[in-house]
């Protein structure tokens, strides 16, 4: 392999020996010490990736002796999806730190004693402070990525992403640039800081006490010292651009006005359990005069004090059944409605 | 920086000079030639990441002179979410190649002439073939990742991910291992091949004709030659584990039985447009005797031949309004229902 380090030749080095971090620690100094111990030093254009865990510990963002669930709710701005699990409730939320992620990024691993760790509410500010301090200590103009870990909706396993960024453009915008055939590129904007976070995780690992990584060879990616860039917060998608504002179950419940019903379990369970949940959702969606929804064999029987209410309640039952992968077939009989069901292909 | 290359010291090298790839080309030979031109050669434990674009071109997966939309639908197994755009319809689908992604991964950039490029339907088989051929040519036992590019639901910008994998475990499972405090790790499984794909993108780039990357320093990640591992297909999440089977709009429409209505536009538009769409969805959700939903000023007027139908149709209107970020307030009047609306906070 060529020893030449030009564009297209990237080195990623895990920083060992940082050890346990405590509230008040100077993370930049710990990084510089770790570099020195590895006979390395920072140069202009380098990028340092640091796990949020270290940043949170240094900032003293531990919550002691308390209910983790409570902390998750406090660190959440909005519920996106939830399921009941053996151990409690698993929630995907819009976190106070910015991104949509499981448990608002509240972390009970790698923390000593009975405490949980929360994320900084302004991770970009944390990255900027780290960048400034690294410059003070070394004179080098570097980029900083504060990384965190999250799952993905349609893929198993977690990857690291950029929670906070300073001195780097979060996105390398290729819109309008031409591809090798002279055509305008349809792939428009690379989230380069998320790719840096993922790459850093390859050397950082989780259990090995390597909470930081050095990148060398990224060329002109690092911005001038007086330009922190727009930060990782700019990567958070919201509003009309968010096509997945809620999970599919949560969306239907919200549309019916039954958002307050207990989350469904991770595994849907028996037909009986699924029918009972659908009945509960239908009835929770606002009061219905004389409204009754109850199981009758493998079907649901719907009753109400008047036909208008019966029609509304039946429609709710049909929509709620869809969230259980069931198609309802409604027939009026004996002053009520019998809704039989057919399994939806999954 | 230390010249020592141990665990925690990763090199990523972009392979230049591969040039335009044509149907029938031997991708492995192109990779080996590119390595030689950079005075490098493959060793046991190396990992090669190759853009799917190159694999698809070599496999002749081009479709000439046709409607891109048609190709996207053909390469789709299931629609997940869609929006109308200025240029047509943007679709997120479960692709024939496996992952949920925009446009089923059909690519019109970096392709010569009036053709589009599709993904291999078995990307893991493509990765395995590449691994076997690289071994034939060099004797080295390496890992292979076929990479592709996708957006993410809650973050702007695209990142690369592993579409096909051979000779690597897609997930590094940390379940049950202890963290540095002796506690069981709550972060369970790292999607290491997706992180490799993301890291490769940092040196590959999109417009620069660098469609492959070499990783050195990954240690014991590469599996023995006779063990391809479970492939990237094993990372695709589906069934009850998929909490985002449909977008929030698509979920509500599907629950109402109105999945066939034209996708909403990327930008919701005026109140009038939003009310008209809600009315269309409510009426599309199965026949209602004498069913009418029409705008009346800033509200919707609902009518039906009987009270049961009126109740059902009104409930549909309320749910459909939710997909337009509107809360409906229904009042019975003059034999019908007037549904006034209030904006939902976004």
XYZ file of C-alpha atoms in Angstrom:
692
model
C 0.000 0.000 0.000
C 1.265 3.444 -0.842
C 2.438 5.472 2.119
C 1.205 8.594 0.371
C -1.630 10.282 2.230
C -3.667 12.290 -0.214
C -7.355 12.666 -0.822
C -8.920 9.234 -0.840
C -6.592 7.904 1.843
C -8.143 8.116 5.262
C -6.730 7.029 8.611
C -8.958 6.425 11.609
C -7.245 5.891 14.937
C -9.005 4.875 18.127
C -7.785 6.817 21.171
C -7.073 4.435 24.004
C -6.262 5.185 27.612
C -8.807 7.930 28.255
C -10.197 5.946 31.181
C -13.183 6.807 33.318
C -14.433 10.377 32.825
C -15.923 12.379 35.706
C -17.982 15.539 36.020
C -15.781 18.588 35.481
C -13.114 16.734 33.462
C -11.566 18.607 30.528
C -12.434 16.292 27.614
C -10.172 18.193 25.195
C -7.210 17.726 27.535
C -8.011 14.016 27.886
C -8.050 13.699 24.081
C -4.753 15.554 23.699
C -3.145 13.404 26.423
C -4.402 10.233 24.737
C -2.953 11.414 21.426
C 0.424 12.139 23.053
C 0.423 8.678 24.667
C 0.007 7.278 21.146
C 2.895 9.507 19.913
C 0.446 11.602 17.877
C -0.575 15.228 17.893
C -3.323 17.243 16.274
C -2.815 18.993 12.932
C -4.976 21.409 10.987
C -7.613 19.455 9.057
C -7.837 16.572 11.520
C -11.221 15.543 12.851
C -11.871 14.268 16.367
C -14.924 12.113 17.073
C -15.930 11.751 20.724
C -18.703 9.579 22.148
C -21.541 11.579 23.703
C -21.087 9.396 26.771
C -17.783 11.109 27.551
C -19.217 14.560 26.899
C -22.242 13.826 29.122
C -20.094 12.448 31.938
C -17.784 15.464 31.858
C -20.832 17.752 31.882
C -22.205 15.864 34.890
C -25.371 14.818 33.075
C -26.015 11.883 35.383
C -29.316 11.310 37.133
C -28.949 9.209 40.272
C -31.184 6.707 41.965
C -34.272 7.216 39.882
C -36.694 5.575 37.471
C -35.113 5.372 34.008
C -38.586 5.565 32.411
C -39.220 8.876 34.128
C -35.912 10.255 32.879
C -36.714 9.130 29.323
C -40.040 10.979 29.419
C -38.350 14.096 30.785
C -35.764 13.992 27.991
C -38.487 13.524 25.330
C -40.170 16.253 23.344
C -42.653 14.042 21.488
C -43.514 10.340 21.307
C -42.994 8.784 17.864
C -43.656 5.095 18.553
C -43.770 2.750 21.550
C -44.152 -0.912 22.392
C -44.563 -2.723 25.688
C -41.674 -5.087 26.395
C -40.911 -7.594 29.133
C -38.897 -4.911 30.911
C -41.267 -1.965 30.529
C -41.999 0.316 27.599
C -39.644 0.880 24.645
C -40.119 4.356 23.232
C -38.840 6.081 20.119
C -39.089 9.800 20.737
C -37.976 13.157 19.478
C -35.281 13.820 22.050
C -34.476 17.066 23.806
C -31.039 16.687 22.211
C -32.658 16.942 18.778
C -32.743 13.595 16.949
C -35.525 11.020 16.912
C -34.116 8.045 18.810
C -34.934 5.265 21.243
C -35.279 6.249 24.911
C -34.257 9.861 24.111
C -30.660 8.639 24.206
C -30.845 8.012 27.954
C -28.120 5.491 28.726
C -27.742 3.119 31.631
C -24.686 1.262 30.318
C -21.069 2.271 30.926
C -22.125 4.365 33.915
C -20.941 3.564 37.425
C -23.444 2.859 40.175
C -27.191 3.402 40.081
C -27.233 6.327 37.699
C -28.322 6.975 34.134
C -26.702 9.357 31.693
C -28.622 11.920 29.645
C -27.590 13.727 26.458
C -26.642 17.409 26.338
C -29.661 19.430 25.147
C -27.375 21.415 22.842
C -24.850 18.886 21.499
C -23.626 21.347 18.847
C -22.633 23.782 21.601
C -20.753 20.937 23.301
C -18.934 20.185 20.033
C -18.090 23.872 19.560
C -16.704 24.137 23.098
C -14.567 21.052 22.501
C -13.267 22.457 19.222
C -12.355 25.780 20.811
C -10.587 24.076 23.701
C -8.657 21.723 21.379
C -7.461 24.800 19.490
C -6.418 26.494 22.745
C -4.434 23.429 23.776
C -2.816 22.559 20.443
C -3.205 25.483 18.033
C -4.764 23.095 15.498
C -7.935 23.898 13.592
C -9.888 20.663 13.648
C -13.410 19.413 13.166
C -15.312 17.845 16.068
C -18.097 15.275 15.954
C -19.922 14.226 19.125
C -21.275 10.776 18.295
C -24.188 8.793 19.596
C -25.762 5.430 18.776
C -29.226 4.698 17.416
C -31.267 2.023 15.728
C -32.906 2.484 12.346
C -36.570 1.894 11.435
C -36.100 -0.694 8.693
C -32.749 -2.215 9.597
C -31.707 -4.178 12.640
C -28.638 -3.211 14.612
C -27.410 0.205 15.694
C -25.016 2.603 13.997
C -23.355 5.738 15.266
C -24.457 9.138 14.029
C -23.428 12.751 14.570
C -25.244 14.179 17.582
C -23.192 17.374 17.663
C -20.837 18.927 15.131
C -18.422 21.865 15.040
C -16.129 22.982 12.243
C -17.584 20.711 9.576
C -20.406 21.047 7.106
C -22.842 18.308 8.194
C -23.839 17.715 4.582
C -21.690 17.636 1.495
C -24.079 19.060 -1.028
C -23.673 17.541 -4.465
C -26.815 19.067 -5.902
C -26.104 20.560 -9.285
C -22.709 18.904 -9.626
C -22.269 16.661 -12.611
C -21.565 12.969 -12.506
C -18.911 11.242 -14.603
C -21.332 11.092 -17.556
C -22.009 14.832 -17.353
C -25.505 14.241 -15.990
C -26.758 16.083 -12.950
C -26.452 13.839 -9.906
C -29.756 12.638 -8.490
C -28.172 11.718 -5.172
C -27.998 15.153 -3.738
C -26.567 15.550 -0.283
C -24.230 13.254 1.639
C -24.580 13.395 5.432
C -20.816 13.258 5.766
C -20.741 13.838 9.546
C -22.996 10.830 10.114
C -20.607 8.790 7.967
C -17.708 10.076 10.078
C -19.507 9.017 13.253
C -20.131 5.550 11.785
C -16.490 5.225 10.711
C -15.285 6.295 14.159
C -17.389 3.549 15.736
C -15.362 0.962 13.784
C -12.299 1.807 15.886
C -14.019 3.071 19.019
C -16.116 0.050 19.839
C -18.470 0.001 22.777
C -17.030 -2.143 25.503
C -13.337 -1.476 25.011
C -12.934 1.925 26.633
C -12.053 3.743 23.401
C -14.397 6.721 23.481
C -12.694 8.871 20.831
C -11.159 8.603 17.387
C -8.861 10.707 15.234
C -9.425 11.129 11.483
C -6.558 12.131 9.262
C -6.765 12.593 5.493
C -10.127 14.271 5.115
C -8.515 17.082 3.155
C -10.519 20.280 2.962
C -13.517 19.161 4.999
C -12.631 21.225 8.081
C -13.973 24.797 8.184
C -11.946 27.861 9.309
C -11.729 28.394 13.064
C -14.278 31.214 13.111
C -16.853 29.086 11.237
C -18.478 26.327 13.323
C -20.900 25.435 10.508
C -24.640 24.892 11.019
C -24.248 21.960 13.437
C -25.835 18.519 13.553
C -29.171 20.036 14.559
C -29.517 21.071 10.902
C -29.735 17.370 9.958
C -32.895 16.805 11.994
C -35.839 16.478 9.633
C -39.222 17.740 10.805
C -42.494 19.273 9.667
C -43.897 18.352 6.245
C -40.572 16.774 5.283
C -41.048 14.096 7.929
C -43.072 11.301 6.308
C -42.732 9.127 9.425
C -43.904 11.460 12.139
C -45.458 8.518 13.984
C -45.284 4.747 13.718
C -48.086 3.177 11.687
C -49.959 2.048 14.805
C -49.482 5.380 16.555
C -50.612 7.288 13.451
C -53.927 5.446 13.208
C -54.556 5.786 16.939
C -53.791 9.514 16.794
C -56.049 9.984 13.763
C -58.862 8.287 15.717
C -58.170 10.422 18.776
C -57.058 7.382 20.791
C -53.423 8.335 21.293
C -53.698 7.789 25.041
C -54.200 4.011 24.905
C -51.359 1.889 26.356
C -48.796 0.934 23.663
C -49.226 -2.479 22.035
C -46.807 -5.242 23.009
C -43.714 -6.023 20.915
C -45.304 -9.303 19.852
C -48.967 -8.930 18.835
C -50.152 -12.054 20.688
C -53.298 -14.102 20.106
C -56.317 -13.137 18.018
C -58.243 -12.585 21.257
C -55.649 -10.113 22.517
C -55.610 -8.309 19.189
C -59.410 -8.021 19.100
C -59.504 -6.729 22.686
C -56.909 -4.060 21.846
C -58.854 -2.947 18.774
C -62.006 -2.676 20.902
C -60.153 -0.628 23.508
C -58.794 1.778 20.868
C -62.218 2.208 19.240
C -63.858 3.029 22.575
C -61.034 5.316 23.699
C -61.480 7.511 20.644
C -63.913 9.932 22.238
C -67.226 9.206 23.992
C -70.003 7.355 22.147
C -73.500 7.379 23.628
C -74.157 3.829 24.769
C -71.029 2.618 23.013
C -70.061 -1.041 23.486
C -67.428 -3.046 21.631
C -66.946 -6.622 22.854
C -65.633 -9.885 21.558
C -68.148 -12.397 20.257
C -66.207 -15.518 19.296
C -63.621 -14.543 16.694
C -65.546 -11.318 15.894
C -66.385 -7.987 17.561
C -69.920 -6.929 18.432
C -70.524 -3.159 18.255
C -73.462 -1.396 19.907
C -74.470 2.224 20.445
C -77.496 4.254 21.530
C -78.201 5.595 18.041
C -77.363 4.804 14.420
C -75.042 7.777 13.918
C -72.939 6.702 16.907
C -73.051 3.092 15.754
C -71.719 4.079 12.320
C -68.916 6.149 13.835
C -67.946 3.465 16.329
C -67.957 0.747 13.648
C -65.654 2.835 11.459
C -63.288 3.242 14.412
C -63.307 -0.518 14.997
C -62.391 -1.157 11.341
C -59.462 1.288 11.487
C -58.273 -0.085 14.840
C -58.385 -3.649 13.483
C -56.034 -2.610 10.663
C -53.368 -1.772 13.264
C -53.661 -5.433 14.346
C -53.163 -6.695 10.776
C -56.851 -7.554 10.533
C -59.420 -6.561 7.909
C -62.870 -6.109 9.421
C -66.072 -7.087 7.625
C -69.051 -5.300 9.188
C -72.654 -6.558 9.080
C -75.618 -4.950 10.828
C -77.594 -7.391 12.879
C -79.927 -7.283 15.918
C -79.632 -3.514 16.374
C -75.848 -3.653 16.419
C -72.976 -4.541 14.119
C -70.970 -7.763 13.932
C -67.418 -7.224 12.657
C -65.767 -10.434 11.482
C -62.080 -10.350 10.598
C -59.638 -11.683 8.053
C -55.850 -11.736 8.530
C -53.935 -9.141 6.482
C -50.817 -10.466 4.755
C -47.736 -9.042 6.532
C 1.078 9.556 14.563
C 2.348 6.095 15.274
C 3.031 3.960 12.222
C 1.889 0.920 14.156
C -1.177 -0.704 12.670
C -2.978 -2.652 15.354
C -6.557 -2.929 16.415
C -8.038 0.542 16.598
C -5.986 1.770 13.667
C -7.957 1.645 10.470
C -6.913 2.671 6.970
C -9.469 3.385 4.267
C -8.162 3.858 0.741
C -10.266 4.949 -2.216
C -9.509 2.973 -5.366
C -9.040 5.344 -8.275
C -8.699 4.567 -11.968
C -11.416 1.936 -12.283
C -13.086 3.990 -14.994
C -16.359 3.245 -16.754
C -17.669 -0.274 -16.111
C -19.566 -2.201 -18.780
C -21.775 -5.295 -18.851
C -19.649 -8.420 -18.554
C -16.692 -6.688 -16.897
C -14.872 -8.629 -14.170
C -15.286 -6.298 -11.170
C -12.833 -8.276 -9.051
C -10.156 -7.934 -11.739
C -10.830 -4.195 -11.996
C -10.416 -3.887 -8.220
C -7.154 -5.861 -8.241
C -5.799 -3.771 -11.142
C -6.731 -0.553 -9.328
C -4.936 -1.802 -6.205
C -1.802 -2.641 -8.236
C -1.852 0.802 -9.858
C -1.780 2.212 -6.294
C 1.122 -0.134 -5.436
C -1.138 -2.133 -3.111
C -2.308 -5.721 -2.991
C -4.913 -7.639 -1.029
C -4.077 -9.411 2.213
C -6.074 -11.749 4.425
C -8.368 -9.693 6.662
C -8.777 -6.799 4.235
C -12.258 -5.625 3.323
C -13.259 -4.325 -0.093
C -16.297 -2.043 -0.411
C -17.722 -1.626 -3.915
C -20.561 0.652 -5.004
C -23.638 -1.223 -6.186
C -23.480 0.955 -9.279
C -20.381 -0.894 -10.465
C -21.864 -4.285 -9.644
C -25.099 -3.432 -11.466
C -23.268 -2.125 -14.522
C -21.079 -5.233 -14.738
C -24.204 -7.393 -14.385
C -25.848 -5.458 -17.203
C -28.723 -4.279 -15.000
C -29.532 -1.328 -17.215
C -32.989 -0.611 -18.551
C -32.913 1.481 -21.709
C -35.200 4.112 -23.090
C -38.057 3.725 -20.655
C -40.106 5.438 -17.992
C -38.110 5.569 -14.747
C -41.362 5.506 -12.746
C -42.339 2.226 -14.373
C -38.958 0.706 -13.530
C -39.274 1.848 -9.898
C -42.670 0.146 -9.575
C -41.291 -3.028 -11.148
C -38.382 -3.055 -8.666
C -40.744 -2.479 -5.701
C -42.303 -5.149 -3.522
C -44.431 -2.836 -1.379
C -45.101 0.897 -1.094
C -44.099 2.422 2.255
C -44.676 6.148 1.641
C -45.055 8.491 -1.314
C -45.389 12.181 -2.118
C -46.116 14.006 -5.338
C -43.238 16.246 -6.406
C -42.720 18.738 -9.224
C -41.048 15.971 -11.223
C -43.512 13.138 -10.548
C -43.949 10.863 -7.540
C -41.267 10.193 -4.911
C -41.711 6.736 -3.442
C -40.149 4.959 -0.497
C -40.613 1.254 -1.071
C -39.494 -2.152 0.046
C -37.170 -2.920 -2.843
C -36.725 -6.203 -4.676
C -33.096 -5.946 -3.522
C -34.297 -6.144 0.100
C -34.014 -2.809 1.911
C -36.655 -0.122 2.288
C -35.370 2.790 0.214
C -36.374 5.597 -2.106
C -37.194 4.649 -5.701
C -36.226 0.991 -5.016
C -32.627 2.079 -5.571
C -33.238 2.725 -9.274
C -30.535 5.138 -10.374
C -30.412 7.501 -13.315
C -27.135 9.228 -12.397
C -23.666 8.083 -13.430
C -25.162 6.033 -16.257
C -24.373 6.786 -19.884
C -27.182 7.587 -22.310
C -30.909 7.204 -21.770
C -30.792 4.278 -19.382
C -31.464 3.670 -15.706
C -29.655 1.222 -13.481
C -31.412 -1.278 -11.194
C -30.083 -3.125 -8.172
C -29.277 -6.843 -8.156
C -32.197 -8.748 -6.598
C -29.729 -10.830 -4.598
C -26.971 -8.405 -3.575
C -25.526 -10.915 -1.088
C -24.968 -13.384 -3.940
C -23.200 -10.602 -5.863
C -20.967 -9.943 -2.846
C -20.213 -13.649 -2.459
C -19.277 -13.973 -6.147
C -16.974 -10.967 -5.826
C -15.351 -12.442 -2.714
C -14.754 -15.794 -4.406
C -13.289 -14.150 -7.502
C -11.007 -11.878 -5.436
C -9.711 -15.012 -3.706
C -9.123 -16.722 -7.066
C -7.160 -13.745 -8.334
C -5.123 -12.939 -5.224
C -5.338 -15.855 -2.790
C -6.476 -13.425 -0.091
C -9.430 -14.122 2.196
C -11.234 -10.798 2.375
C -14.626 -9.405 3.286
C -16.795 -7.761 0.646
C -19.449 -5.077 1.091
C -21.588 -3.948 -1.837
C -22.686 -0.453 -0.856
C -25.654 1.657 -1.807
C -26.979 5.074 -0.807
C -30.219 5.941 0.976
C -31.935 8.690 2.898
C -33.157 8.300 6.469
C -36.654 9.033 7.826
C -35.725 11.589 10.482
C -32.443 12.970 9.167
C -31.717 14.907 6.017
C -28.953 13.809 3.675
C -28.028 10.354 2.469
C -25.545 7.870 3.847
C -24.167 4.671 2.388
C -25.251 1.307 3.771
C -24.446 -2.348 3.117
C -26.688 -3.695 0.353
C -24.782 -6.971 0.019
C -22.197 -8.616 2.257
C -19.923 -11.643 2.055
C -17.352 -12.877 4.544
C -18.370 -10.545 7.364
C -20.884 -10.782 10.166
C -23.326 -7.935 9.392
C -23.843 -7.319 13.087
C -21.325 -7.334 15.890
C -23.444 -8.664 18.691
C -22.582 -7.161 22.064
C -25.587 -8.575 23.880
C -24.526 -10.069 27.136
C -21.036 -8.579 27.057
C -20.144 -6.360 29.957
C -19.301 -2.691 29.766
C -16.333 -1.088 31.512
C -18.365 -0.828 34.735
C -19.230 -4.540 34.633
C -22.849 -3.808 33.719
C -24.533 -5.573 30.840
C -24.484 -3.368 27.755
C -27.885 -2.024 26.762
C -26.700 -1.160 23.260
C -26.843 -4.620 21.846
C -25.857 -5.036 18.243
C -23.677 -2.852 16.055
C -24.497 -2.962 12.330
C -20.805 -2.979 11.526
C -21.220 -3.556 7.771
C -23.405 -0.447 7.481
C -20.680 1.488 9.306
C -18.119 0.079 6.862
C -20.261 1.225 3.932
C -20.544 4.702 5.447
C -16.798 4.885 6.072
C -16.071 3.765 2.507
C -18.223 6.612 1.195
C -15.871 9.102 2.867
C -13.124 8.134 0.412
C -15.267 6.964 -2.496
C -17.333 10.051 -3.038
C -19.998 10.210 -5.680
C -18.795 12.331 -8.550
C -15.105 11.501 -8.542
C -15.065 8.086 -10.172
C -13.872 6.223 -7.069
C -16.336 3.339 -6.857
C -14.417 1.123 -4.425
C -12.467 1.313 -1.188
C -10.010 -0.895 0.655
C -10.122 -1.298 4.453
C -7.059 -2.433 6.315
C -6.810 -2.879 10.080
C -10.176 -4.425 10.875
C -8.458 -7.289 12.634
C -10.550 -10.397 13.061
C -13.731 -9.162 11.412
C -13.302 -11.266 8.254
C -14.782 -14.791 8.318
C -13.043 -17.916 6.962
C -13.295 -18.440 3.208
C -15.956 -21.144 3.477
C -18.187 -18.934 5.654
C -19.942 -16.128 3.773
C -21.961 -15.121 6.863
C -25.705 -14.427 6.818
C -25.516 -11.522 4.361
C -26.951 -8.000 4.424
C -30.440 -9.378 3.851
C -30.367 -10.431 7.516
C -30.333 -6.724 8.478
C -33.693 -6.024 6.853
C -36.317 -5.594 9.555
C -39.868 -6.696 8.817
C -43.043 -8.102 10.365
C -43.976 -7.122 13.915
C -40.483 -5.670 14.473
C -41.170 -2.978 11.893
C -42.860 -0.113 13.741
C -42.822 2.050 10.612
C -44.412 -0.225 8.061
C -46.065 2.784 6.422
C -45.679 6.552 6.638
C -48.124 8.238 9.008
C -50.329 9.460 6.157
C -50.226 6.117 4.362
C -51.036 4.251 7.601
C -54.214 6.242 8.243
C -55.321 5.950 4.634
C -54.708 2.201 4.686
C -56.603 1.819 7.981
C -59.543 3.657 6.392
C -59.339 1.496 3.281
C -58.355 4.483 1.126
C -54.857 3.366 0.164
C -55.579 3.934 -3.524
C -55.880 7.735 -3.326
C -53.147 9.715 -5.134
C -50.232 10.545 -2.783
C -50.298 13.968 -1.132
C -47.898 16.622 -2.416
C -44.542 17.255 -0.734
C -45.844 20.599 0.513
C -49.359 20.399 1.980
C -50.604 23.594 0.288
C -53.556 25.780 1.256
C -56.330 24.944 3.725
C -58.670 24.498 0.752
C -56.382 21.914 -0.820
C -56.008 20.098 2.476
C -59.773 19.988 3.060
C -60.349 18.705 -0.478
C -57.804 15.927 0.027
C -59.405 14.889 3.330
C -62.804 14.768 1.616
C -61.394 12.648 -1.200
C -59.830 10.175 1.257
C -63.040 9.906 3.306
C -65.119 9.161 0.212
C -62.562 6.748 -1.269
C -62.737 4.585 1.860
C -65.472 2.283 0.569
C -68.936 3.186 -0.751
C -71.360 5.153 1.439
C -75.021 5.300 0.406
C -75.677 8.875 -0.657
C -72.275 9.925 0.682
C -71.207 13.544 0.079
C -68.259 15.423 1.577
C -67.774 18.957 0.317
C -66.147 22.154 1.405
C -68.357 24.778 3.009
C -66.175 27.809 3.688
C -63.333 26.702 5.958
C -65.272 23.554 6.994
C -66.480 20.285 5.465
C -70.150 19.400 5.063
C -70.896 15.662 5.322
C -74.092 14.034 4.069
C -75.328 10.462 3.691
C -78.573 8.597 3.022
C -78.900 7.288 6.571
C -77.565 8.022 10.045
C -75.351 4.936 10.253
C -73.578 5.907 7.024
C -73.371 9.529 8.169
C -71.666 8.461 11.394
C -69.180 6.253 9.553
C -68.399 8.917 6.938
C -67.963 11.615 9.586
C -65.505 9.414 11.474
C -63.538 8.915 8.239
C -63.472 12.666 7.655
C -62.064 13.256 11.154
C -59.301 10.668 10.631
C -58.476 11.984 7.164
C -58.255 15.554 8.509
C -55.639 14.389 11.005
C -53.343 13.442 8.095
C -53.595 17.112 7.053
C -52.596 18.352 10.523
C -56.175 19.375 11.244
C -58.436 18.492 14.165
C -62.065 18.216 13.111
C -64.965 19.343 15.299
C -68.190 17.704 14.124
C -71.682 19.131 14.699
C -74.898 17.649 13.366
C -77.024 20.213 11.567
C -79.724 20.212 8.872
C -79.680 16.439 8.395
C -75.921 16.393 7.849
C -72.725 17.143 9.746
C -70.576 20.250 9.651
C -66.924 19.559 10.468
C -64.996 22.669 11.425
C -61.232 22.425 11.804
C -58.427 23.629 14.045
C -54.733 23.501 13.083
C -52.705 20.835 14.884
C -49.354 22.001 16.231
C -46.539 20.448 14.125
